[in-house]
Short mmCIF file of C-alpha atoms in Angstrom, two decimals:
data_model
loop_
_atom_site.label_atom_id
_atom_site.label_comp_id
_atom_site.label_asym_id
_atom_site.label_seq_id
_atom_site.Cartn_x
_atom_site.Cartn_y
_atom_site.Cartn_z
CA MET A 1 6.60 -15.21 -8.50
CA LEU A 2 3.61 -12.70 -8.67
CA ASP A 3 3.28 -10.37 -11.50
CA LYS A 4 4.53 -6.83 -10.98
CA GLY A 5 1.04 -5.50 -11.79
CA PHE A 6 -0.53 -7.67 -9.11
CA TRP A 7 -2.37 -5.46 -6.56
CA GLY A 8 -4.41 -7.82 -4.33
CA PHE A 9 -6.51 -11.04 -4.03
CA GLY A 10 -9.87 -9.55 -4.58
CA ASP A 11 -12.38 -7.57 -2.49
CA PRO A 12 -14.46 -9.33 0.00
CA VAL A 13 -16.89 -6.35 0.33
CA GLY A 14 -20.46 -7.54 0.83
CA ARG A 15 -19.68 -10.90 2.69
CA SER A 16 -20.84 -11.15 6.29
CA LEU A 17 -18.14 -11.41 8.86
CA PHE A 18 -20.33 -14.02 10.67
CA GLY A 19 -21.43 -15.97 7.69
CA GLY A 20 -18.62 -18.50 7.93
CA ALA A 21 -16.32 -17.28 5.12
CA PHE A 22 -13.59 -16.11 7.51
CA GLY A 23 -11.61 -17.64 10.12
CA TRP A 24 -11.18 -16.15 13.66
CA PRO A 25 -9.73 -14.02 14.92
CA LEU A 26 -10.32 -11.60 11.99
CA LEU A 27 -8.76 -8.11 11.67
CA VAL A 28 -10.84 -5.69 9.55
CA ALA A 29 -10.12 -2.52 7.89
CA ARG A 30 -13.06 -0.24 7.61
CA ARG A 31 -13.25 1.01 4.10
CA THR A 32 -14.93 4.31 4.85
CA ALA A 33 -12.45 5.30 7.38
CA VAL A 34 -9.51 4.04 5.31
CA GLU A 35 -10.66 6.25 2.41
CA ARG A 36 -11.37 9.38 4.67
CA ASN A 37 -7.99 9.12 6.22
CA ILE A 38 -6.22 8.64 2.82
CA ALA A 39 -8.12 11.76 1.39
CA THR A 40 -7.52 13.78 4.55
CA MET A 41 -3.75 13.25 4.46
CA ALA A 42 -3.53 13.75 0.72
CA GLY A 43 -5.49 16.97 0.92
CA TYR A 44 -3.38 18.32 3.83
CA ALA A 45 -0.18 17.48 1.70
CA ARG A 46 -1.54 19.23 -1.28
CA ARG A 47 -2.53 22.40 0.58
CA HIS A 48 1.04 22.70 2.25
CA GLY A 49 3.02 21.97 -0.84
CA LEU A 50 4.24 18.71 0.54
CA ALA A 51 5.20 15.48 -1.49
CA LEU A 52 3.88 12.52 0.33
CA ALA A 53 5.67 9.10 0.39
CA PRO A 54 3.59 7.37 3.14
CA HIS A 55 5.48 4.62 5.18
CA GLY A 56 4.16 1.24 4.38
CA LYS A 57 5.92 -0.90 6.90
CA THR A 58 2.93 -1.19 9.10
CA THR A 59 0.39 -2.44 6.62
CA MET A 60 2.54 -3.88 3.80
CA SER A 61 -0.67 -4.01 1.95
CA PRO A 62 -0.63 -3.54 -1.90
CA THR A 63 -4.28 -2.58 -1.88
CA LEU A 64 -3.67 0.35 0.40
CA PHE A 65 -0.39 1.29 -1.48
CA ARG A 66 -2.53 1.52 -4.59
CA ALA A 67 -5.10 3.64 -2.90
CA GLN A 68 -2.65 6.00 -1.45
CA LEU A 69 -0.72 6.36 -4.86
CA ALA A 70 -4.05 6.97 -6.66
CA ALA A 71 -4.59 9.85 -4.06
CA GLY A 72 -1.55 11.51 -5.26
CA ALA A 73 1.41 10.05 -3.28
CA TRP A 74 4.91 10.56 -4.57
CA GLY A 75 5.73 7.01 -3.78
CA ILE A 76 5.92 4.48 -0.83
CA THR A 77 8.49 4.55 1.99
CA VAL A 78 9.75 1.19 3.56
CA ALA A 79 12.14 0.36 6.26
CA THR A 80 14.15 -2.34 4.56
CA ALA A 81 15.38 -3.57 1.29
CA GLN A 82 13.29 -6.68 1.59
CA GLN A 83 10.23 -4.55 1.94
CA ALA A 84 11.29 -2.55 -1.07
CA ARG A 85 11.42 -5.72 -3.10
CA VAL A 86 7.96 -6.65 -2.03
CA CYS A 87 6.87 -3.29 -3.11
CA ARG A 88 8.50 -3.79 -6.47
CA GLU A 89 6.86 -7.13 -7.02
CA PHE A 90 3.48 -5.53 -6.56
CA GLY A 91 4.09 -2.68 -9.04
CA VAL A 92 4.88 0.29 -6.89
CA PRO A 93 6.75 2.70 -9.22
CA ARG A 94 8.72 4.70 -6.67
CA VAL A 95 10.11 3.43 -3.19
CA LEU A 96 12.18 5.15 -0.65
CA VAL A 97 14.06 2.97 1.88
CA ALA A 98 14.12 5.31 4.79
CA ASN A 99 17.30 3.52 6.29
CA GLN A 100 20.88 2.53 5.46
CA VAL A 101 21.28 -0.36 2.90
CA LEU A 102 24.56 -2.16 3.39
CA ASP A 103 23.58 -5.72 2.57
CA PRO A 104 25.56 -6.72 -0.54
CA ALA A 105 22.65 -8.87 -1.80
CA ALA A 106 20.11 -5.97 -1.49
CA LEU A 107 22.66 -3.59 -3.02
CA ALA A 108 23.13 -5.97 -6.11
CA TRP A 109 19.36 -6.25 -6.36
CA ALA A 110 19.01 -2.46 -6.38
CA ALA A 111 21.63 -1.98 -9.04
CA ALA A 112 20.12 -4.56 -11.18
CA GLU A 113 16.66 -2.90 -11.23
CA THR A 114 17.22 -0.99 -14.28
CA ASP A 115 13.67 -0.56 -15.43
CA ALA A 116 12.99 3.12 -16.28
CA GLY A 117 9.54 2.84 -14.78
CA PHE A 118 10.95 2.03 -11.08
CA ASP A 119 12.99 4.33 -8.76
CA LEU A 120 14.40 3.35 -5.68
CA HIS A 121 16.10 5.78 -3.27
CA PHE A 122 17.84 4.93 0.06
CA GLN A 123 19.92 6.74 2.80
CA VAL A 124 23.66 6.96 3.62
CA ASP A 125 25.20 8.56 6.80
CA SER A 126 28.92 7.43 6.44
CA LEU A 127 31.68 7.06 4.03
CA GLU A 128 31.66 3.29 4.70
CA GLY A 129 28.03 3.30 3.67
CA VAL A 130 28.87 5.28 0.43
CA ALA A 131 31.77 2.93 -0.47
CA ALA A 132 29.30 -0.10 0.01
CA ALA A 133 26.72 1.24 -2.35
CA ALA A 134 29.27 2.61 -4.78
CA ALA A 135 30.76 -1.02 -5.09
CA THR A 136 27.73 -2.19 -6.98
CA THR A 137 27.47 -2.21 -10.71
CA GLY A 138 24.43 -1.08 -12.45
CA ARG A 139 23.32 0.43 -15.58
CA ARG A 140 22.30 3.86 -13.92
CA PRO A 141 23.44 5.48 -10.80
CA LEU A 142 21.65 4.63 -7.53
CA PRO A 143 19.79 7.72 -5.98
CA VAL A 144 20.70 8.35 -2.38
CA LEU A 145 19.93 10.78 0.29
CA VAL A 146 22.28 12.01 2.96
CA GLU A 147 20.75 11.37 6.42
CA ILE A 148 21.04 13.93 9.09
CA GLY A 149 20.73 12.75 12.73
CA TYR A 150 20.88 14.20 16.23
CA ARG A 151 22.75 13.01 19.45
CA GLY A 152 20.93 10.14 21.11
CA GLY A 153 18.70 9.54 18.01
CA ARG A 154 18.87 6.96 15.30
CA THR A 155 21.01 6.71 12.44
CA GLY A 156 22.23 9.81 10.57
CA CYS A 157 25.33 12.18 10.41
CA ARG A 158 25.99 13.91 13.63
CA THR A 159 27.82 16.80 12.48
CA GLU A 160 27.67 19.12 9.30
CA ALA A 161 31.25 18.24 8.51
CA THR A 162 30.31 14.66 8.32
CA ALA A 163 27.27 15.36 6.20
CA LEU A 164 29.18 17.37 3.62
CA ALA A 165 32.00 14.71 3.31
CA VAL A 166 29.32 11.99 2.78
CA ALA A 167 27.57 14.17 0.04
CA ARG A 168 31.02 14.76 -1.59
CA ALA A 169 31.83 11.09 -1.64
CA VAL A 170 28.49 10.31 -3.24
CA ALA A 171 28.78 13.18 -5.77
CA ALA A 172 32.34 11.72 -6.69
CA SER A 173 31.01 8.23 -7.43
CA PRO A 174 29.76 7.53 -10.91
CA ARG A 175 27.66 4.68 -9.46
CA LEU A 176 25.65 7.00 -7.15
CA ALA A 177 23.46 10.08 -7.54
CA LEU A 178 22.75 12.48 -4.77
CA ALA A 179 19.02 13.22 -4.64
CA GLY A 180 18.86 15.24 -1.41
CA VAL A 181 18.83 15.18 2.44
CA THR A 182 16.74 13.41 4.90
CA GLY A 183 16.15 12.87 8.54
CA TYR A 184 13.72 11.37 11.18
CA GLU A 185 12.36 13.71 13.82
CA GLY A 186 9.80 11.30 15.47
CA GLY A 187 11.87 10.67 18.58
CA LEU A 188 12.01 14.26 19.46
CA PRO A 189 10.09 15.36 22.65
CA ASP A 190 8.30 18.80 21.43
CA VAL A 191 7.65 21.30 18.76
CA PRO A 192 10.83 23.50 19.45
CA ALA A 193 13.07 20.55 19.31
CA VAL A 194 11.52 19.34 16.00
CA ALA A 195 11.62 22.69 14.49
CA ALA A 196 15.27 23.06 15.47
CA PHE A 197 16.16 19.60 13.89
CA LEU A 198 14.26 20.57 10.66
CA ASP A 199 16.43 23.73 10.56
CA LEU A 200 19.59 21.51 10.55
CA LEU A 201 18.15 19.63 7.49
CA ARG A 202 17.87 23.02 5.80
CA THR A 203 21.31 23.99 6.81
CA ALA A 204 22.66 20.73 5.41
CA ALA A 205 20.99 21.26 2.16
CA VAL A 206 22.22 24.69 1.80
CA GLU A 207 25.84 23.53 2.64
CA MET A 208 25.85 20.88 -0.12
CA ALA A 209 23.56 22.87 -2.45
CA GLY A 210 26.43 22.82 -5.16
CA LEU A 211 26.40 19.02 -5.10
CA LEU A 212 22.62 18.71 -5.26
CA PRO A 213 20.43 18.42 -8.44
CA PRO A 214 18.02 20.96 -9.63
CA SER A 215 15.15 19.37 -7.89
CA ALA A 216 16.40 18.35 -4.47
CA ILE A 217 14.45 16.17 -2.03
CA VAL A 218 14.45 17.35 1.70
CA SER A 219 12.63 14.63 3.50
CA ALA A 220 11.27 14.12 7.06
CA GLY A 221 8.94 11.58 8.50
CA GLY A 222 7.03 10.94 11.69
CA SER A 223 3.58 10.90 12.36
CA ALA A 224 3.58 13.04 15.20
CA TRP A 225 4.99 16.25 13.86
CA PHE A 226 4.02 16.62 10.29
CA ASP A 227 2.49 20.10 11.01
CA VAL A 228 5.90 21.20 12.03
CA VAL A 229 7.43 19.57 8.77
CA ALA A 230 4.85 21.57 6.85
CA ALA A 231 5.75 24.92 8.30
CA ARG A 232 9.53 24.34 7.95
CA LEU A 233 10.40 22.50 4.74
CA PRO A 234 8.27 23.70 1.80
CA GLY A 235 9.37 27.01 0.16
CA ASP A 236 11.93 28.77 -1.94
CA TRP A 237 14.51 28.57 0.59
CA LEU A 238 17.42 26.76 -1.34
CA PRO A 239 18.95 29.16 -3.91
CA GLY A 240 19.11 27.67 -7.57
CA HIS A 241 17.09 24.79 -6.55
CA GLN A 242 13.41 23.47 -6.42
CA VAL A 243 12.78 21.81 -3.00
CA VAL A 244 10.90 18.75 -3.01
CA PRO A 245 9.61 18.60 0.58
CA LEU A 246 8.98 14.83 1.07
CA LEU A 247 6.83 13.64 4.06
CA ARG A 248 6.94 10.10 5.01
CA SER A 249 4.33 9.81 7.69
CA GLY A 250 2.33 6.46 7.17
CA ALA A 251 0.44 5.57 10.33
CA TYR A 252 -2.46 7.80 9.40
CA VAL A 253 -3.93 5.37 6.92
CA THR A 254 -5.36 3.12 9.77
CA HIS A 255 -4.73 5.56 12.60
CA ASP A 256 -4.14 3.42 15.77
CA ASP A 257 -6.80 4.26 18.35
CA GLY A 258 -4.02 4.86 21.08
CA TYR A 259 -0.81 6.76 20.83
CA TYR A 260 -1.59 8.57 17.74
CA ARG A 261 -5.06 9.56 18.88
CA GLU A 262 -3.39 11.43 21.53
CA HIS A 263 -0.34 12.57 19.46
CA THR A 264 -1.70 13.47 15.90
CA PRO A 265 -0.75 16.82 14.68
CA PHE A 266 -4.50 17.40 13.86
CA ASN A 267 -5.06 17.95 17.61
CA ARG A 268 -2.77 21.06 17.35
CA VAL A 269 -4.44 22.15 13.91
CA PRO A 270 -8.16 20.83 14.26
CA GLY A 271 -9.23 22.95 11.28
CA GLU A 272 -6.98 20.96 8.90
CA GLY A 273 -8.95 17.79 9.38
CA ALA A 274 -9.20 14.59 11.52
CA LEU A 275 -8.24 11.11 11.32
CA GLU A 276 -10.25 8.07 12.59
CA PRO A 277 -9.18 4.58 13.53
CA ALA A 278 -9.96 2.08 10.88
CA LEU A 279 -9.08 -1.23 12.25
CA ASP A 280 -11.43 -3.52 14.23
CA LEU A 281 -10.14 -6.94 15.59
CA TRP A 282 -13.07 -9.59 15.89
CA ALA A 283 -12.64 -12.56 18.04
CA GLN A 284 -14.87 -15.27 19.44
CA VAL A 285 -15.36 -15.79 23.15
CA ILE A 286 -14.22 -19.18 23.55
CA SER A 287 -14.70 -19.82 27.21
CA THR A 288 -16.41 -18.42 30.08
CA PRO A 289 -14.81 -20.52 32.89
CA GLU A 290 -16.16 -18.36 35.97
CA PRO A 291 -18.50 -15.68 36.64
CA GLY A 292 -17.29 -12.23 35.25
CA LEU A 293 -14.55 -13.67 33.12
CA ALA A 294 -14.49 -14.28 29.40
CA ILE A 295 -11.71 -15.52 27.26
CA ALA A 296 -11.48 -14.22 23.83
CA GLY A 297 -9.62 -16.39 21.14
CA MET A 298 -6.91 -13.88 20.40
CA GLY A 299 -3.58 -12.84 21.30
CA LYS A 300 -1.19 -9.85 21.06
CA ARG A 301 0.24 -11.26 17.86
CA ASP A 302 -3.28 -11.05 16.32
CA ALA A 303 -3.35 -7.27 17.09
CA PRO A 304 -0.52 -5.46 15.35
CA PHE A 305 -0.39 -1.85 16.12
CA ASP A 306 1.94 1.06 15.79
CA GLU A 307 2.31 2.04 19.43
CA GLY A 308 0.02 1.87 22.30
CA CYS A 309 -2.49 -0.86 21.84
CA ARG A 310 -6.13 0.22 22.84
CA CYS A 311 -9.20 -1.81 23.42
CA ARG A 312 -12.41 -0.15 22.23
CA THR A 313 -16.08 -0.72 23.42
CA ARG A 314 -19.11 -2.01 22.05
CA SER A 315 -19.75 1.46 20.51
CA ALA A 316 -17.01 0.88 18.12
CA ALA A 317 -18.37 -2.62 17.33
CA ARG A 318 -21.68 -1.14 16.50
CA ARG A 319 -20.16 1.33 14.28
CA ALA A 320 -18.15 -1.40 12.46
CA ARG A 321 -21.44 -3.23 11.59
CA ARG A 322 -22.48 -0.22 9.66
CA SER A 323 -19.32 -0.01 7.67
CA ARG A 324 -18.02 -2.12 4.94
CA PRO A 325 -14.79 -4.16 5.29
CA ALA A 326 -11.89 -3.34 2.96
CA ALA A 327 -9.46 -6.06 1.44
CA CYS A 328 -5.95 -5.49 3.00
CA GLY A 329 -3.96 -7.45 0.44
#
């Protein structure tokens, strides 16, 4: 078992990629690009009054988590309880599971984590989910957020009545603590649809205001619409409460040079900054069996990506030679 304060396996900066120290294929994160992306997003969040809990499911890198937290991140978001356990083992102090947690073993683990220096939040969208979470026994209540959804989307309450019933059930349980409301807007098609959904989050928070704590989380989370989140969620719009507008965008840290190159909100607000692709995958040419054909020693499982894998040209390779690789835990 690794110590909870462990952050990584050392830093290979300064070693040549071609000196025999590494095996192939080799995925490299360019430190300069990663650092600029982290600084760009941290600055954007500060300027717009957003708390940032970047989604860590893509990298699951303690080294990158540490850098994001050092830049001011509220915590780290993950998709599953197992990922939350990994974060816990690596010393991340605050974790949000942006999902329902129904597994009895996962809930028992969450309830047993009573360290005052560690906070774990997760989502509920049904009375059954509340009942499962409330069946745990711990020394302090588990903080949960009521998830709001939309027809055809992922999880989340589909009606205001359901959301309010779930919130009341959470508030009635001594083993749970209502922390706020949350939703995922990433699958919506355009700015008007995203804005309308974020307004639903605000409406839900207003409806359950009497059940919320003085500092209430209102969270949204894709990497394609964070400019709309910045325009809709911050502000003094929940009477009697301080809103914590929590953004969960996470793909920015390495910024895949494909889907997100075309869909980053910085294309709509270029004056706010820019992100750059930070990953290069190096592979050996292992065969040239016929004229005009070269076979590289890599496959799709060696090239993880968020969405839309993009092959880059020699100009990217030349840029990579001028940059220093970063350790990715």
